[in-house]
Amino acid sequence: MKDYKKYYSIPATPDEIYMALTNPITIELWTGEVAEMSTEPGSEFSMWEGSITGKNLEFEPGKKIVQQWYFDGQSDNSIVTIKLHADKQGTSAELRHTNIPDDDFDDLVDGWNNSYFGALTEFFEGE
């Protein structure tokens, strides 16, 4: 199991980023895919046609999102924590993803950098 931590600079306010990560309609705008998402702790979510699924654990509007991501056959909880901090460019998004299966690590890092935060950054840069 591995952990991953990275900061992403996104040209939007923390509230705008929070909305883009928690509202299923906004998620669809930047991913191009239908998403199931709720800010109700304990609710399940699904993105990218089910390639990312899990449970929503904690929300702090405009500041923090905590989720458990599911991996087949994994007994340890894989926890994603995203903290949003205002900065000069807009928002510094702090990502911490724990207990990533070794076999999934490289693909997951690529997904975070390109499909997830990469696409989110492009979405706000294009506005």
mmCIF file of N, CA and C in Angstrom:
data_model
loop_
_atom_site.group_PDB
_atom_site.id
_atom_site.type_symbol
_atom_site.label_atom_id
_atom_site.label_comp_id
_atom_site.label_asym_id
_atom_site.label_seq_id
_atom_site.Cartn_x
_atom_site.Cartn_y
_atom_site.Cartn_z
ATOM 1 N N MET A 1 0.839 -1.183 0.000
ATOM 2 C CA MET A 1 0.000 0.000 0.000
ATOM 3 C C MET A 1 0.884 1.246 0.000
ATOM 4 N N LYS A 2 0.415 2.257 -0.746
ATOM 5 C CA LYS A 2 1.159 3.503 -0.826
ATOM 6 C C LYS A 2 0.229 4.674 -0.530
ATOM 7 N N ASP A 3 0.837 5.801 -0.188
ATOM 8 C CA ASP A 3 0.107 7.049 0.011
ATOM 9 C C ASP A 3 0.587 8.049 -1.027
ATOM 10 N N TYR A 4 -0.284 9.006 -1.361
ATOM 11 C CA TYR A 4 0.060 10.036 -2.328
ATOM 12 C C TYR A 4 -0.402 11.376 -1.781
ATOM 13 N N LYS A 5 0.472 12.382 -1.883
ATOM 14 C CA LYS A 5 0.115 13.736 -1.451
ATOM 15 C C LYS A 5 0.649 14.720 -2.481
ATOM 16 N N LYS A 6 -0.184 15.673 -2.854
ATOM 17 C CA LYS A 6 0.233 16.680 -3.827
ATOM 18 C C LYS A 6 -0.648 17.919 -3.668
ATOM 19 N N TYR A 7 -0.073 19.065 -4.043
ATOM 20 C CA TYR A 7 -0.812 20.329 -4.077
ATOM 21 C C TYR A 7 -1.059 20.706 -5.527
ATOM 22 N N TYR A 8 -2.264 21.177 -5.818
ATOM 23 C CA TYR A 8 -2.641 21.621 -7.161
ATOM 24 C C TYR A 8 -3.090 23.070 -7.072
ATOM 25 N N SER A 9 -2.641 23.902 -8.010
ATOM 26 C CA SER A 9 -3.062 25.297 -8.072
ATOM 27 C C SER A 9 -4.153 25.415 -9.129
ATOM 28 N N ILE A 10 -5.314 25.931 -8.721
ATOM 29 C CA ILE A 10 -6.466 26.008 -9.620
ATOM 30 C C ILE A 10 -6.975 27.451 -9.624
ATOM 31 N N PRO A 11 -7.195 28.038 -10.824
ATOM 32 C CA PRO A 11 -7.604 29.443 -10.916
ATOM 33 C C PRO A 11 -9.102 29.658 -10.661
ATOM 34 N N ALA A 12 -9.531 29.368 -9.428
ATOM 35 C CA ALA A 12 -10.916 29.568 -9.015
ATOM 36 C C ALA A 12 -10.930 29.664 -7.493
ATOM 37 N N THR A 13 -12.021 30.150 -6.933
ATOM 38 C CA THR A 13 -12.114 30.284 -5.481
ATOM 39 C C THR A 13 -12.325 28.906 -4.839
ATOM 40 N N PRO A 14 -11.997 28.769 -3.550
ATOM 41 C CA PRO A 14 -12.280 27.504 -2.866
ATOM 42 C C PRO A 14 -13.756 27.096 -2.951
ATOM 43 N N ASP A 15 -14.667 28.072 -2.870
ATOM 44 C CA ASP A 15 -16.096 27.739 -2.974
ATOM 45 C C ASP A 15 -16.440 27.182 -4.353
ATOM 46 N N GLU A 16 -15.846 27.754 -5.409
ATOM 47 C CA GLU A 16 -16.094 27.257 -6.767
ATOM 48 C C GLU A 16 -15.538 25.836 -6.942
ATOM 49 N N ILE A 17 -14.355 25.584 -6.391
ATOM 50 C CA ILE A 17 -13.757 24.252 -6.476
ATOM 51 C C ILE A 17 -14.605 23.247 -5.701
ATOM 52 N N TYR A 18 -15.023 23.630 -4.511
ATOM 53 C CA TYR A 18 -15.872 22.759 -3.692
ATOM 54 C C TYR A 18 -17.132 22.378 -4.454
ATOM 55 N N MET A 19 -17.778 23.354 -5.070
ATOM 56 C CA MET A 19 -18.988 23.092 -5.855
ATOM 57 C C MET A 19 -18.678 22.153 -7.023
ATOM 58 N N ALA A 20 -17.544 22.371 -7.681
ATOM 59 C CA ALA A 20 -17.169 21.542 -8.833
ATOM 60 C C ALA A 20 -16.884 20.098 -8.433
ATOM 61 N N LEU A 21 -16.523 19.873 -7.172
ATOM 62 C CA LEU A 21 -16.204 18.525 -6.711
ATOM 63 C C LEU A 21 -17.366 17.824 -6.009
ATOM 64 N N THR A 22 -18.423 18.574 -5.676
ATOM 65 C CA THR A 22 -19.506 17.979 -4.896
ATOM 66 C C THR A 22 -20.876 18.033 -5.572
ATOM 67 N N ASN A 23 -21.047 18.850 -6.590
ATOM 68 C CA ASN A 23 -22.334 18.975 -7.273
ATOM 69 C C ASN A 23 -22.315 18.095 -8.527
ATOM 70 N N PRO A 24 -23.217 17.100 -8.635
ATOM 71 C CA PRO A 24 -23.165 16.188 -9.781
ATOM 72 C C PRO A 24 -23.311 16.887 -11.134
ATOM 73 N N ILE A 25 -24.056 17.983 -11.192
ATOM 74 C CA ILE A 25 -24.217 18.701 -12.458
ATOM 75 C C ILE A 25 -22.906 19.368 -12.853
ATOM 76 N N THR A 26 -22.238 19.995 -11.873
ATOM 77 C CA THR A 26 -20.954 20.645 -12.143
ATOM 78 C C THR A 26 -19.870 19.607 -12.461
ATOM 79 N N ILE A 27 -19.885 18.476 -11.767
ATOM 80 C CA ILE A 27 -18.925 17.400 -12.056
ATOM 81 C C ILE A 27 -19.057 16.971 -13.514
ATOM 82 N N GLU A 28 -20.298 16.837 -13.986
ATOM 83 C CA GLU A 28 -20.524 16.438 -15.380
ATOM 84 C C GLU A 28 -19.958 17.472 -16.359
ATOM 85 N N LEU A 29 -20.017 18.755 -15.988
ATOM 86 C CA LEU A 29 -19.492 19.806 -16.872
ATOM 87 C C LEU A 29 -17.996 19.653 -17.108
ATOM 88 N N TRP A 30 -17.211 19.334 -16.053
ATOM 89 C CA TRP A 30 -15.760 19.275 -16.236
ATOM 90 C C TRP A 30 -15.231 17.874 -16.547
ATOM 91 N N THR A 31 -16.041 16.829 -16.273
ATOM 92 C CA THR A 31 -15.585 15.472 -16.606
ATOM 93 C C THR A 31 -16.155 14.972 -17.926
ATOM 94 N N GLY A 32 -17.298 15.537 -18.336
ATOM 95 C CA GLY A 32 -17.965 15.032 -19.526
ATOM 96 C C GLY A 32 -18.727 13.740 -19.277
ATOM 97 N N GLU A 33 -18.819 13.333 -18.016
ATOM 98 C CA GLU A 33 -19.487 12.080 -17.640
ATOM 99 C C GLU A 33 -20.539 12.352 -16.564
ATOM 100 N N VAL A 34 -21.610 11.550 -16.576
ATOM 101 C CA VAL A 34 -22.620 11.618 -15.532
ATOM 102 C C VAL A 34 -21.984 11.146 -14.223
ATOM 103 N N ALA A 35 -22.291 11.834 -13.129
ATOM 104 C CA ALA A 35 -21.737 11.471 -11.823
ATOM 105 C C ALA A 35 -22.856 11.340 -10.797
ATOM 106 N N GLU A 36 -22.657 10.445 -9.843
ATOM 107 C CA GLU A 36 -23.537 10.346 -8.685
ATOM 108 C C GLU A 36 -22.757 10.906 -7.514
ATOM 109 N N MET A 37 -23.268 11.994 -6.910
ATOM 110 C CA MET A 37 -22.552 12.640 -5.810
ATOM 111 C C MET A 37 -23.557 13.335 -4.903
ATOM 112 N N SER A 38 -23.259 13.334 -3.629
ATOM 113 C CA SER A 38 -24.073 14.013 -2.630
ATOM 114 C C SER A 38 -23.132 14.510 -1.542
ATOM 115 N N THR A 39 -23.533 15.552 -0.829
ATOM 116 C CA THR A 39 -22.726 16.025 0.298
ATOM 117 C C THR A 39 -23.260 15.466 1.615
ATOM 118 N N GLU A 40 -24.030 14.408 1.532
ATOM 119 C CA GLU A 40 -24.556 13.741 2.719
ATOM 120 C C GLU A 40 -23.534 12.711 3.207
ATOM 121 N N PRO A 41 -22.946 12.910 4.405
ATOM 122 C CA PRO A 41 -22.011 11.913 4.914
ATOM 123 C C PRO A 41 -22.663 10.522 4.974
ATOM 124 N N GLY A 42 -21.921 9.523 4.525
ATOM 125 C CA GLY A 42 -22.440 8.160 4.483
ATOM 126 C C GLY A 42 -23.019 7.774 3.136
ATOM 127 N N SER A 43 -23.238 8.776 2.247
ATOM 128 C CA SER A 43 -23.774 8.476 0.919
ATOM 129 C C SER A 43 -22.656 7.929 0.028
ATOM 130 N N GLU A 44 -23.045 7.127 -0.957
ATOM 131 C CA GLU A 44 -22.073 6.577 -1.893
ATOM 132 C C GLU A 44 -21.999 7.467 -3.118
ATOM 133 N N PHE A 45 -20.853 7.413 -3.820
ATOM 134 C CA PHE A 45 -20.678 8.207 -5.030
ATOM 135 C C PHE A 45 -20.075 7.341 -6.126
ATOM 136 N N SER A 46 -20.227 7.835 -7.365
ATOM 137 C CA SER A 46 -19.685 7.144 -8.530
ATOM 138 C C SER A 46 -19.367 8.191 -9.588
ATOM 139 N N MET A 47 -18.162 8.064 -10.179
ATOM 140 C CA MET A 47 -17.738 8.976 -11.239
ATOM 141 C C MET A 47 -17.096 8.178 -12.364
ATOM 142 N N TRP A 48 -17.011 8.783 -13.536
ATOM 143 C CA TRP A 48 -16.389 8.169 -14.709
ATOM 144 C C TRP A 48 -16.935 6.757 -14.955
ATOM 145 N N GLU A 49 -18.275 6.698 -15.101
ATOM 146 C CA GLU A 49 -18.974 5.447 -15.404
ATOM 147 C C GLU A 49 -18.605 4.332 -14.432
ATOM 148 N N GLY A 50 -18.443 4.681 -13.156
ATOM 149 C CA GLY A 50 -18.181 3.687 -12.128
ATOM 150 C C GLY A 50 -16.721 3.313 -11.947
ATOM 151 N N SER A 51 -15.813 3.967 -12.678
ATOM 152 C CA SER A 51 -14.402 3.631 -12.483
ATOM 153 C C SER A 51 -13.873 4.182 -11.156
ATOM 154 N N ILE A 52 -14.552 5.185 -10.587
ATOM 155 C CA ILE A 52 -14.258 5.671 -9.236
ATOM 156 C C ILE A 52 -15.555 5.562 -8.439
ATOM 157 N N THR A 53 -15.521 4.775 -7.361
ATOM 158 C CA THR A 53 -16.690 4.628 -6.491
ATOM 159 C C THR A 53 -16.220 4.675 -5.045
ATOM 160 N N GLY A 54 -17.141 5.035 -4.167
ATOM 161 C CA GLY A 54 -16.780 5.070 -2.757
ATOM 162 C C GLY A 54 -17.893 5.646 -1.914
ATOM 163 N N LYS A 55 -17.489 6.053 -0.706
ATOM 164 C CA LYS A 55 -18.431 6.595 0.267
ATOM 165 C C LYS A 55 -17.957 7.969 0.712
ATOM 166 N N ASN A 56 -18.893 8.912 0.783
ATOM 167 C CA ASN A 56 -18.601 10.251 1.289
ATOM 168 C C ASN A 56 -18.580 10.204 2.815
ATOM 169 N N LEU A 57 -17.499 10.705 3.414
ATOM 170 C CA LEU A 57 -17.345 10.643 4.862
ATOM 171 C C LEU A 57 -17.563 11.971 5.565
ATOM 172 N N GLU A 58 -17.009 13.051 5.000
ATOM 173 C CA GLU A 58 -17.040 14.330 5.711
ATOM 174 C C GLU A 58 -16.963 15.484 4.719
ATOM 175 N N PHE A 59 -17.705 16.545 5.020
ATOM 176 C CA PHE A 59 -17.687 17.748 4.183
ATOM 177 C C PHE A 59 -17.597 18.985 5.057
ATOM 178 N N GLU A 60 -16.779 19.930 4.620
ATOM 179 C CA GLU A 60 -16.714 21.255 5.224
ATOM 180 C C GLU A 60 -16.799 22.225 4.051
ATOM 181 N N PRO A 61 -17.985 22.811 3.789
ATOM 182 C CA PRO A 61 -18.193 23.606 2.574
ATOM 183 C C PRO A 61 -17.087 24.625 2.317
ATOM 184 N N GLY A 62 -16.555 24.571 1.107
ATOM 185 C CA GLY A 62 -15.512 25.486 0.686
ATOM 186 C C GLY A 62 -14.132 25.171 1.252
ATOM 187 N N LYS A 63 -14.016 24.111 2.065
ATOM 188 C CA LYS A 63 -12.749 23.858 2.740
ATOM 189 C C LYS A 63 -12.239 22.423 2.646
ATOM 190 N N LYS A 64 -13.121 21.424 2.803
ATOM 191 C CA LYS A 64 -12.613 20.057 2.915
ATOM 192 C C LYS A 64 -13.630 19.021 2.450
ATOM 193 N N ILE A 65 -13.101 17.958 1.810
ATOM 194 C CA ILE A 65 -13.890 16.805 1.384
ATOM 195 C C ILE A 65 -13.103 15.565 1.809
ATOM 196 N N VAL A 66 -13.782 14.616 2.461
ATOM 197 C CA VAL A 66 -13.145 13.353 2.833
ATOM 198 C C VAL A 66 -14.020 12.217 2.300
ATOM 199 N N GLN A 67 -13.377 11.302 1.567
ATOM 200 C CA GLN A 67 -14.084 10.184 0.963
ATOM 201 C C GLN A 67 -13.303 8.889 1.181
ATOM 202 N N GLN A 68 -14.026 7.786 1.191
ATOM 203 C CA GLN A 68 -13.398 6.468 1.146
ATOM 204 C C GLN A 68 -13.573 5.949 -0.278
ATOM 205 N N TRP A 69 -12.462 5.580 -0.932
ATOM 206 C CA TRP A 69 -12.521 5.038 -2.282
ATOM 207 C C TRP A 69 -12.434 3.527 -2.205
ATOM 208 N N TYR A 70 -13.232 2.850 -3.038
ATOM 209 C CA TYR A 70 -13.262 1.394 -3.036
ATOM 210 C C TYR A 70 -12.291 0.822 -4.067
ATOM 211 N N PHE A 71 -11.589 -0.211 -3.667
ATOM 212 C CA PHE A 71 -10.754 -1.000 -4.571
ATOM 213 C C PHE A 71 -11.135 -2.460 -4.369
ATOM 214 N N ASP A 72 -11.322 -3.211 -5.456
ATOM 215 C CA ASP A 72 -11.710 -4.617 -5.358
ATOM 216 C C ASP A 72 -10.728 -5.393 -4.493
ATOM 217 N N GLY A 73 -11.256 -6.157 -3.556
ATOM 218 C CA GLY A 73 -10.447 -7.038 -2.744
ATOM 219 C C GLY A 73 -9.607 -6.361 -1.679
ATOM 220 N N GLN A 74 -9.785 -5.077 -1.461
ATOM 221 C CA GLN A 74 -8.970 -4.363 -0.467
ATOM 222 C C GLN A 74 -9.704 -4.275 0.855
ATOM 223 N N SER A 75 -9.030 -4.690 1.919
ATOM 224 C CA SER A 75 -9.659 -4.636 3.236
ATOM 225 C C SER A 75 -9.377 -3.310 3.958
ATOM 226 N N ASP A 76 -8.217 -2.691 3.704
ATOM 227 C CA ASP A 76 -7.891 -1.410 4.339
ATOM 228 C C ASP A 76 -8.631 -0.276 3.641
ATOM 229 N N ASN A 77 -9.117 0.677 4.416
ATOM 230 C CA ASN A 77 -9.805 1.829 3.838
ATOM 231 C C ASN A 77 -8.817 2.714 3.082
ATOM 232 N N SER A 78 -9.172 3.077 1.851
ATOM 233 C CA SER A 78 -8.390 4.023 1.061
ATOM 234 C C SER A 78 -9.096 5.373 1.187
ATOM 235 N N ILE A 79 -8.459 6.301 1.892
ATOM 236 C CA ILE A 79 -9.102 7.573 2.227
ATOM 237 C C ILE A 79 -8.517 8.710 1.388
ATOM 238 N N VAL A 80 -9.419 9.496 0.785
ATOM 239 C CA VAL A 80 -9.053 10.687 0.022
ATOM 240 C C VAL A 80 -9.488 11.902 0.832
ATOM 241 N N THR A 81 -8.537 12.793 1.097
ATOM 242 C CA THR A 81 -8.839 14.054 1.775
ATOM 243 C C THR A 81 -8.385 15.186 0.867
ATOM 244 N N ILE A 82 -9.309 16.075 0.543
ATOM 245 C CA ILE A 82 -9.001 17.250 -0.265
ATOM 246 C C ILE A 82 -9.287 18.480 0.593
ATOM 247 N N LYS A 83 -8.242 19.275 0.823
ATOM 248 C CA LYS A 83 -8.394 20.532 1.568
ATOM 249 C C LYS A 83 -8.173 21.688 0.602
ATOM 250 N N LEU A 84 -9.017 22.688 0.687
ATOM 251 C CA LEU A 84 -8.966 23.835 -0.215
ATOM 252 C C LEU A 84 -8.517 25.078 0.540
ATOM 253 N N HIS A 85 -7.464 25.725 0.010
ATOM 254 C CA HIS A 85 -6.903 26.920 0.633
ATOM 255 C C HIS A 85 -6.863 28.042 -0.402
ATOM 256 N N ALA A 86 -7.399 29.207 -0.056
ATOM 257 C CA ALA A 86 -7.315 30.364 -0.952
ATOM 258 C C ALA A 86 -5.858 30.781 -1.086
ATOM 259 N N ASP A 87 -5.458 31.144 -2.313
ATOM 260 C CA ASP A 87 -4.116 31.701 -2.537
ATOM 261 C C ASP A 87 -4.186 32.737 -3.651
ATOM 262 N N LYS A 88 -3.039 33.298 -4.026
ATOM 263 C CA LYS A 88 -3.010 34.383 -5.014
ATOM 264 C C LYS A 88 -3.538 33.965 -6.376
ATOM 265 N N GLN A 89 -3.322 32.714 -6.760
ATOM 266 C CA GLN A 89 -3.779 32.220 -8.069
ATOM 267 C C GLN A 89 -5.236 31.761 -8.038
ATOM 268 N N GLY A 90 -5.819 31.654 -6.871
ATOM 269 C CA GLY A 90 -7.196 31.180 -6.734
ATOM 270 C C GLY A 90 -7.292 30.232 -5.556
ATOM 271 N N THR A 91 -6.945 28.939 -5.806
ATOM 272 C CA THR A 91 -7.026 27.929 -4.764
ATOM 273 C C THR A 91 -5.844 26.981 -4.842
ATOM 274 N N SER A 92 -5.308 26.666 -3.686
ATOM 275 C CA SER A 92 -4.356 25.570 -3.560
ATOM 276 C C SER A 92 -5.153 24.394 -3.007
ATOM 277 N N ALA A 93 -5.253 23.336 -3.809
ATOM 278 C CA ALA A 93 -5.971 22.135 -3.389
ATOM 279 C C ALA A 93 -4.947 21.122 -2.892
ATOM 280 N N GLU A 94 -5.064 20.758 -1.638
ATOM 281 C CA GLU A 94 -4.163 19.792 -1.022
ATOM 282 C C GLU A 94 -4.830 18.417 -1.074
ATOM 283 N N LEU A 95 -4.212 17.494 -1.795
ATOM 284 C CA LEU A 95 -4.729 16.135 -1.927
ATOM 285 C C LEU A 95 -3.890 15.188 -1.086
ATOM 286 N N ARG A 96 -4.556 14.350 -0.329
ATOM 287 C CA ARG A 96 -3.892 13.251 0.365
ATOM 288 C C ARG A 96 -4.733 11.994 0.132
ATOM 289 N N HIS A 97 -4.133 10.978 -0.473
ATOM 290 C CA HIS A 97 -4.820 9.714 -0.750
ATOM 291 C C HIS A 97 -4.013 8.602 -0.087
ATOM 292 N N THR A 98 -4.613 7.910 0.872
ATOM 293 C CA THR A 98 -3.906 6.878 1.642
ATOM 294 C C THR A 98 -4.348 5.471 1.230
ATOM 295 N N ASN A 99 -3.475 4.506 1.520
ATOM 296 C CA ASN A 99 -3.760 3.080 1.290
ATOM 297 C C ASN A 99 -4.153 2.769 -0.146
ATOM 298 N N ILE A 100 -3.333 3.206 -1.078
ATOM 299 C CA ILE A 100 -3.540 2.903 -2.498
ATOM 300 C C ILE A 100 -2.852 1.570 -2.782
ATOM 301 N N PRO A 101 -3.568 0.603 -3.351
ATOM 302 C CA PRO A 101 -2.911 -0.665 -3.691
ATOM 303 C C PRO A 101 -1.719 -0.428 -4.626
ATOM 304 N N ASP A 102 -0.613 -1.116 -4.357
ATOM 305 C CA ASP A 102 0.609 -0.939 -5.144
ATOM 306 C C ASP A 102 0.354 -1.056 -6.645
ATOM 307 N N ASP A 103 -0.459 -2.030 -7.050
ATOM 308 C CA ASP A 103 -0.713 -2.260 -8.479
ATOM 309 C C ASP A 103 -1.494 -1.120 -9.129
ATOM 310 N N ASP A 104 -2.216 -0.346 -8.334
ATOM 311 C CA ASP A 104 -3.036 0.742 -8.866
ATOM 312 C C ASP A 104 -2.371 2.107 -8.764
ATOM 313 N N PHE A 105 -1.235 2.186 -8.062
ATOM 314 C CA PHE A 105 -0.643 3.477 -7.707
ATOM 315 C C PHE A 105 -0.332 4.348 -8.929
ATOM 316 N N ASP A 106 0.421 3.836 -9.907
ATOM 317 C CA ASP A 106 0.823 4.660 -11.055
ATOM 318 C C ASP A 106 -0.379 5.162 -11.842
ATOM 319 N N ASP A 107 -1.362 4.290 -12.071
ATOM 320 C CA ASP A 107 -2.566 4.706 -12.802
ATOM 321 C C ASP A 107 -3.345 5.758 -12.013
ATOM 322 N N LEU A 108 -3.388 5.585 -10.707
ATOM 323 C CA LEU A 108 -4.127 6.528 -9.870
ATOM 324 C C LEU A 108 -3.466 7.907 -9.864
ATOM 325 N N VAL A 109 -2.148 7.935 -9.733
ATOM 326 C CA VAL A 109 -1.423 9.217 -9.762
ATOM 327 C C VAL A 109 -1.648 9.914 -11.103
ATOM 328 N N ASP A 110 -1.572 9.146 -12.191
ATOM 329 C CA ASP A 110 -1.844 9.705 -13.517
ATOM 330 C C ASP A 110 -3.272 10.251 -13.585
ATOM 331 N N GLY A 111 -4.214 9.519 -13.026
ATOM 332 C CA GLY A 111 -5.605 9.972 -13.007
ATOM 333 C C GLY A 111 -5.787 11.256 -12.216
ATOM 334 N N TRP A 112 -5.156 11.331 -11.037
ATOM 335 C CA TRP A 112 -5.242 12.563 -10.237
ATOM 336 C C TRP A 112 -4.679 13.750 -11.016
ATOM 337 N N ASN A 113 -3.505 13.562 -11.623
ATOM 338 C CA ASN A 113 -2.814 14.670 -12.285
ATOM 339 C C ASN A 113 -3.482 15.097 -13.583
ATOM 340 N N ASN A 114 -4.018 14.166 -14.348
ATOM 341 C CA ASN A 114 -4.559 14.484 -15.671
ATOM 342 C C ASN A 114 -6.080 14.522 -15.712
ATOM 343 N N SER A 115 -6.729 13.427 -15.371
ATOM 344 C CA SER A 115 -8.182 13.339 -15.511
ATOM 345 C C SER A 115 -8.931 14.128 -14.448
ATOM 346 N N TYR A 116 -8.419 14.132 -13.224
ATOM 347 C CA TYR A 116 -9.155 14.759 -12.123
ATOM 348 C C TYR A 116 -8.749 16.229 -11.972
ATOM 349 N N PHE A 117 -7.613 16.497 -11.351
ATOM 350 C CA PHE A 117 -7.215 17.895 -11.143
ATOM 351 C C PHE A 117 -6.772 18.560 -12.434
ATOM 352 N N GLY A 118 -6.227 17.812 -13.377
ATOM 353 C CA GLY A 118 -5.870 18.385 -14.680
ATOM 354 C C GLY A 118 -7.097 18.895 -15.412
ATOM 355 N N ALA A 119 -8.141 18.062 -15.462
ATOM 356 C CA ALA A 119 -9.381 18.454 -16.141
ATOM 357 C C ALA A 119 -10.073 19.597 -15.399
ATOM 358 N N LEU A 120 -10.027 19.563 -14.083
ATOM 359 C CA LEU A 120 -10.648 20.624 -13.285
ATOM 360 C C LEU A 120 -9.947 21.962 -13.531
ATOM 361 N N THR A 121 -8.632 21.941 -13.575
ATOM 362 C CA THR A 121 -7.861 23.161 -13.847
ATOM 363 C C THR A 121 -8.162 23.691 -15.236
ATOM 364 N N GLU A 122 -8.197 22.814 -16.235
ATOM 365 C CA GLU A 122 -8.527 23.226 -17.618
ATOM 366 C C GLU A 122 -9.924 23.829 -17.684
ATOM 367 N N PHE A 123 -10.862 23.241 -16.948
ATOM 368 C CA PHE A 123 -12.234 23.751 -16.933
ATOM 369 C C PHE A 123 -12.270 25.198 -16.451
ATOM 370 N N PHE A 124 -11.573 25.497 -15.360
ATOM 371 C CA PHE A 124 -11.588 26.869 -14.830
ATOM 372 C C PHE A 124 -10.704 27.811 -15.643
ATOM 373 N N GLU A 125 -9.657 27.320 -16.263
ATOM 374 C CA GLU A 125 -8.831 28.173 -17.113
ATOM 375 C C GLU A 125 -9.594 28.579 -18.373
ATOM 376 N N GLY A 126 -10.525 27.748 -18.815
ATOM 377 C CA GLY A 126 -11.270 28.011 -20.036
ATOM 378 C C GLY A 126 -12.445 28.956 -19.854
ATOM 379 N N GLU A 127 -12.767 29.293 -18.611
ATOM 380 C CA GLU A 127 -13.929 30.180 -18.371
ATOM 381 C C GLU A 127 -13.629 31.610 -18.777
#
